[in-house]
Structure formats: structure tokens, C-alpha cells
Coordinates of C-alpha atoms and ligand atoms in Angstrom, one line a residue:
M24 CA -66.4 16.7 -60.2
S25 CA -64.8 15.6 -63.5
R26 CA -62.7 12.7 -63.6
K27 CA -58.8 13.1 -64.3
I28 CA -57.8 10.9 -67.3
V29 CA -54.6 10.4 -69.2
A30 CA -55.1 8.7 -72.5
G31 CA -52.1 7.3 -74.7
N32 CA -53.0 7.4 -78.5
W33 CA -50.3 5.0 -80.0
K34 CA -51.8 5.7 -83.5
M35 CA -50.1 3.3 -86.2
N36 CA -47.0 2.6 -84.2
L37 CA -45.3 -0.4 -82.7
D38 CA -44.9 -3.9 -84.0
V39 CA -46.4 -6.7 -81.8
L40 CA -43.2 -7.2 -79.4
Q41 CA -42.8 -3.6 -78.8
A42 CA -46.5 -3.2 -78.1
R43 CA -46.7 -6.1 -75.8
A44 CA -43.6 -4.7 -73.9
L45 CA -44.9 -1.3 -73.6
Y46 CA -48.4 -2.6 -72.6
N47 CA -46.8 -5.0 -69.8
E48 CA -44.9 -2.1 -68.4
L49 CA -47.9 -0.3 -68.1
N50 CA -50.4 -2.6 -67.0
G51 CA -48.3 -3.3 -64.0
K52 CA -48.0 0.3 -62.9
D53 CA -49.4 1.1 -59.5
T54 CA -51.6 4.2 -60.3
D55 CA -53.2 6.9 -58.2
Q56 CA -56.9 5.6 -58.0
D57 CA -58.0 9.2 -58.9
V58 CA -56.3 9.1 -62.3
R59 CA -58.0 7.1 -65.1
V60 CA -55.4 5.7 -67.4
I61 CA -56.4 4.8 -71.0
L62 CA -54.4 3.0 -73.7
C63 CA -55.4 3.3 -77.5
P64 CA -53.3 0.9 -79.1
P65 CA -53.9 -0.1 -82.7
A66 CA -56.9 -2.4 -83.2
V67 CA -55.1 -5.5 -83.8
Y68 CA -53.8 -5.7 -80.1
L69 CA -57.0 -4.9 -78.4
S70 CA -58.1 -8.5 -77.8
E71 CA -54.7 -9.9 -76.5
F72 CA -54.3 -6.8 -74.3
S73 CA -57.9 -7.2 -72.9
I74 CA -56.9 -10.5 -71.4
N75 CA -55.0 -9.7 -68.6
I76 CA -56.0 -6.1 -68.1
K77 CA -55.5 -4.7 -64.6
E78 CA -55.9 -1.1 -63.7
I79 CA -55.8 0.5 -66.9
H80 CA -58.6 0.8 -69.5
L81 CA -58.5 0.1 -73.3
A82 CA -59.8 2.3 -76.1
A83 CA -60.0 1.7 -79.9
Q84 CA -58.9 4.5 -82.2
N85 CA -61.7 4.0 -84.2
V86 CA -65.2 2.3 -85.0
S87 CA -67.8 1.7 -87.8
D88 CA -70.9 3.9 -87.9
Q89 CA -72.8 0.8 -88.6
S90 CA -74.0 -2.0 -86.3
N91 CA -72.8 -5.0 -88.5
G92 CA -72.9 -6.3 -92.0
A93 CA -71.1 -6.2 -95.2
Y94 CA -68.5 -3.6 -94.4
T95 CA -65.1 -5.0 -95.2
G96 CA -62.3 -3.8 -92.7
E97 CA -64.8 -2.1 -90.3
I98 CA -64.9 -2.9 -86.7
S99 CA -68.3 -2.4 -84.9
A100 CA -68.9 -1.0 -81.4
E101 CA -70.3 -4.0 -80.2
M102 CA -67.3 -6.1 -81.2
L103 CA -65.4 -3.5 -79.2
N104 CA -67.7 -4.0 -76.1
K105 CA -67.6 -7.7 -76.0
M106 CA -63.9 -7.4 -76.1
G107 CA -63.6 -5.6 -73.0
V108 CA -62.8 -2.1 -74.6
D109 CA -64.2 0.8 -72.7
Y110 CA -63.6 3.7 -74.7
C111 CA -63.0 4.7 -78.3
L112 CA -61.5 7.9 -80.0
V113 CA -63.9 9.7 -82.3
G114 CA -63.2 12.3 -84.5
H115 CA -59.3 12.6 -84.3
S116 CA -58.1 15.3 -86.6
E117 CA -56.0 12.6 -88.6
R118 CA -59.3 10.8 -89.3
R119 CA -61.1 14.0 -90.2
L120 CA -58.3 14.9 -92.4
Y121 CA -57.1 11.6 -94.2
N122 CA -60.5 9.8 -94.0
G123 CA -62.7 12.6 -94.7
E124 CA -64.7 12.1 -91.6
T125 CA -67.6 14.5 -91.0
N126 CA -69.2 15.8 -87.9
D127 CA -72.4 13.8 -89.1
L128 CA -70.5 10.8 -89.4
L129 CA -68.8 11.1 -86.1
Y130 CA -72.3 11.7 -84.4
N131 CA -73.5 8.2 -85.9
K132 CA -70.3 6.7 -84.7
I133 CA -70.8 8.0 -81.1
K134 CA -74.6 6.7 -81.2
Q135 CA -73.1 3.2 -81.8
L136 CA -70.6 3.3 -79.1
I137 CA -73.1 4.6 -76.6
K138 CA -75.7 1.9 -77.6
N139 CA -73.0 -0.5 -76.9
N140 CA -71.6 1.0 -73.8
V141 CA -68.4 2.2 -75.0
H142 CA -67.6 5.7 -74.0
P143 CA -66.7 7.8 -76.9
I144 CA -63.7 10.3 -76.8
Y145 CA -64.8 13.0 -79.1
C146 CA -61.9 14.9 -80.2
C147 CA -62.1 18.5 -81.6
G148 CA -59.6 21.1 -82.7
E149 CA -58.8 24.1 -84.9
S150 CA -56.2 24.3 -87.8
L151 CA -53.4 26.7 -87.7
E152 CA -54.9 28.8 -90.3
E153 CA -58.3 28.8 -88.5
R154 CA -56.4 30.0 -85.3
E155 CA -54.5 32.7 -87.1
S156 CA -57.8 34.0 -88.5
G157 CA -59.3 34.2 -85.0
K158 CA -61.8 31.3 -86.3
E159 CA -61.1 28.8 -83.3
R160 CA -64.1 29.2 -81.4
I161 CA -66.4 29.1 -84.3
V162 CA -64.6 25.7 -85.5
I163 CA -64.9 24.1 -81.9
Q164 CA -68.4 25.4 -81.6
Q165 CA -69.6 23.6 -85.0
Q166 CA -67.9 20.5 -84.4
L167 CA -69.4 20.2 -80.9
K168 CA -72.9 21.1 -82.3
E169 CA -72.9 18.8 -84.8
G170 CA -70.9 15.9 -83.7
L171 CA -72.1 15.8 -80.1
F172 CA -74.8 18.1 -78.6
S173 CA -77.7 16.3 -80.2
L174 CA -77.3 13.7 -77.6
S175 CA -79.3 13.4 -74.5
A176 CA -77.9 14.7 -71.3
D177 CA -77.7 11.0 -69.8
D178 CA -75.8 10.2 -73.0
L179 CA -73.5 13.2 -73.0
L180 CA -72.3 12.2 -69.7
K181 CA -70.8 8.8 -71.0
C182 CA -68.6 10.9 -73.3
V183 CA -65.2 12.6 -72.9
I184 CA -64.1 15.7 -75.0
A185 CA -60.5 16.0 -76.0
Y186 CA -59.4 19.2 -77.4
E187 CA -56.4 19.1 -79.7
P188 CA -55.5 22.1 -81.7
I189 CA -54.3 20.5 -84.9
W190 CA -51.2 22.8 -84.9
A191 CA -50.1 21.3 -81.7
I192 CA -50.3 17.5 -82.8
G193 CA -46.9 15.9 -83.3
T194 CA -45.5 19.3 -84.0
G195 CA -43.7 19.8 -80.6
K196 CA -45.5 23.1 -80.3
T197 CA -47.9 23.0 -77.6
A198 CA -50.5 25.3 -76.7
T199 CA -49.6 27.7 -73.6
S200 CA -51.4 26.6 -70.7
G201 CA -53.4 29.8 -70.9
Q202 CA -54.4 29.0 -74.5
A203 CA -55.6 25.7 -73.3
Q204 CA -57.6 26.9 -70.5
E205 CA -59.3 29.3 -72.5
M206 CA -60.4 27.0 -74.9
H207 CA -61.4 24.4 -72.3
A208 CA -63.4 27.0 -70.3
F209 CA -65.1 28.0 -73.7
I210 CA -66.0 24.3 -74.4
R211 CA -67.3 23.9 -70.8
Q212 CA -69.3 27.0 -71.2
L213 CA -70.8 25.6 -74.6
V214 CA -71.8 22.3 -72.5
E215 CA -73.6 24.4 -69.9
D216 CA -75.3 26.5 -72.4
N217 CA -76.6 23.3 -74.2
Y218 CA -77.2 21.1 -71.1
N219 CA -76.7 22.5 -67.7
T220 CA -74.0 23.3 -64.9
R221 CA -73.9 19.9 -63.5
I222 CA -73.0 18.2 -66.8
A223 CA -70.7 21.0 -67.7
Q224 CA -68.8 20.4 -64.3
T225 CA -68.9 16.6 -64.7
I226 CA -67.8 16.1 -68.1
S227 CA -64.0 15.6 -68.6
I228 CA -62.2 17.6 -71.1
L229 CA -58.7 16.6 -72.1
Y230 CA -56.1 18.6 -73.9
G231 CA -54.1 17.0 -76.6
G232 CA -51.1 18.0 -78.8
S233 CA -47.6 17.7 -77.7
C234 CA -48.0 16.9 -74.2
K235 CA -44.6 15.7 -72.6
P236 CA -43.4 15.2 -69.0
D237 CA -41.9 18.7 -69.2
N238 CA -45.2 20.6 -70.2
V239 CA -47.9 18.8 -68.5
N240 CA -47.6 19.9 -65.0
E241 CA -48.4 23.3 -66.2
L242 CA -51.4 22.2 -68.4
F243 CA -52.7 19.9 -65.8
S244 CA -52.5 22.6 -63.2
K245 CA -55.2 24.6 -65.1
P246 CA -58.7 24.3 -63.7
D247 CA -60.8 23.2 -66.9
V248 CA -57.8 20.8 -68.0
D249 CA -58.9 17.3 -66.7
G250 CA -56.0 15.4 -68.3
G251 CA -54.4 14.6 -71.4
L252 CA -54.8 12.6 -74.8
I253 CA -50.9 11.9 -75.6
G254 CA -49.5 10.9 -78.9
G255 CA -45.7 10.5 -79.4
A256 CA -44.8 10.6 -75.5
S257 CA -47.1 7.6 -74.7
L258 CA -44.8 5.6 -76.9
D259 CA -42.4 5.6 -74.2
A260 CA -43.1 4.0 -70.9
N261 CA -41.1 6.3 -68.8
S262 CA -42.2 9.5 -70.3
F263 CA -46.1 8.2 -70.2
K264 CA -45.6 7.2 -66.6
A265 CA -44.3 10.6 -65.8
I266 CA -47.2 12.0 -67.3
I267 CA -49.6 10.1 -65.4
D268 CA -47.7 10.6 -62.1
S269 CA -47.8 14.7 -62.8
F270 CA -51.4 14.7 -61.5
Ligands
LIG14 P1 -49.0 14.1 -79.9 O1 -50.3 13.5 -80.4 O2 -49.0 14.1 -78.4 O3 -47.9 13.4 -80.6 O4 -48.7 15.6 -80.4 C1 -51.5 13.9 -79.8 C2 -52.6 13.1 -80.5 O5 -52.8 13.2 -81.7 O6 -53.7 12.8 -79.8

């Protein structure tokens, strides 16, 4: 059985006082043990948040593909692990777009994370143009093949996959639950084809893209949707809590 997960990606938002206030509200929340709650704050807040952490888990939004050394501005997977960070986003579409991150680079980041016991949350998703020309499956297949599927079966099981259609991120346009289910089932089938049924049924596949309290019930009710990667709606304690509680 795959684990249910709700992850909040704060992106480059919230000053320290706002971030602390939001974190304190969520950290005290009594959450159903069956749902794993993950927060991805900006990296500068990770060390402070890791000190008093309760039920929730911390994720970084990015990591270096190198282990250590003269890489100004970078953060290593080992640093994240020693700081108590359990997860890290890899391949978010904003990083693919603004930082030119390729599947090959992302695969190296994933290897660094796994070596250091941090779980990668590997993001994949197609653009509007790709969807309108019917290429969404080809795009996802390539992102998974090049970024993820060279891992061993044991290592793949340490990863989470997030399907985030780019046209739904921050646009207010969510994929319908039918579209999400179709792509999630496709991704699970790819995992089965490249690994086996047990791994396909165990890996968590999250949906991301304009998730809100009023649409997650429908999305999370789909059999292959194991949770959500939440951007905008994770910046408000009440809406993020409502999304967690919708499981
Ligand atoms: P959004 O972002 O919920 O604001 O659309 C999701 C994401 O980018 O992970």
C-alpha cells in the first residue's frame, strides 16, 4: 500500500516572522497518523524548524548534485540529512524552466540524496503545449526514464513521484480528477513495467497544481492519487490544514 502524503511547497515566499508563525501552527497540529505531512520551506528556515519538530517532516526545495567542495551557494544532501531533513524536491518545473535543470542532472541529485538517506520527491509534468498536442505521456515517460528509472528497485522505493502538469501550477486551473487519475495510473504502469507490481503499488504518487480545500476531496478520492504537492494553498494554515484533513 502506498503512503498518503500532503506536502506544502512554500517556494520563495514568507519572511522569517511569517514563516515561523505558519510553521508553529502546523507543527502543533494533531494529524491522522496515516497521512504524512511534509513542509518544504525555503532552505534558510530548515535548521531553525528542525529543532522542535513534532509530527511533520521537513523537505528542502533543492539540493546540489555534488557531494561537497567549491560550489558557492549550493547545499549538499549530507548537510540536509545532518540537519534532520527527510525529503527533498527534485525537478520541480520551476527549476527545470528557470535553472535549466535536465533529467540527467536531476538523476545525479537523486543519487546524492539517496546516498545520504534523504527521500527525493521527483516532479514531472507536461506543458500546456505538450498536452494540447497530445504528447503528455511521451513527456512524462521521458522524464521518468531519464531522471528516475536507472535507480535500483530498493532505491526507487525511497522516492516519491509528484505529477504536476505545468499548466495547472499557480494558474488556478486544476487538472480534473479524471485527468489526474489517468496520468497517475499511467505513471504507476510505467513503474510496474520498469520494476514490478509490488513497487508500483508501494510508491506514492502525488498530484500538484492548484490544489485547494475545495478540489482535493475529489482529487484524493482517485485510486492512484496518493496525496498532493501544494503550493499557494500551503501558505495559509487553515487551507493547508483543510487539505490535510480531507484524507
Ligand atoms: P500551486 O503549486 O499549488 O500553487 O499550483 C504547486 C507546486 O508548484 O508544487
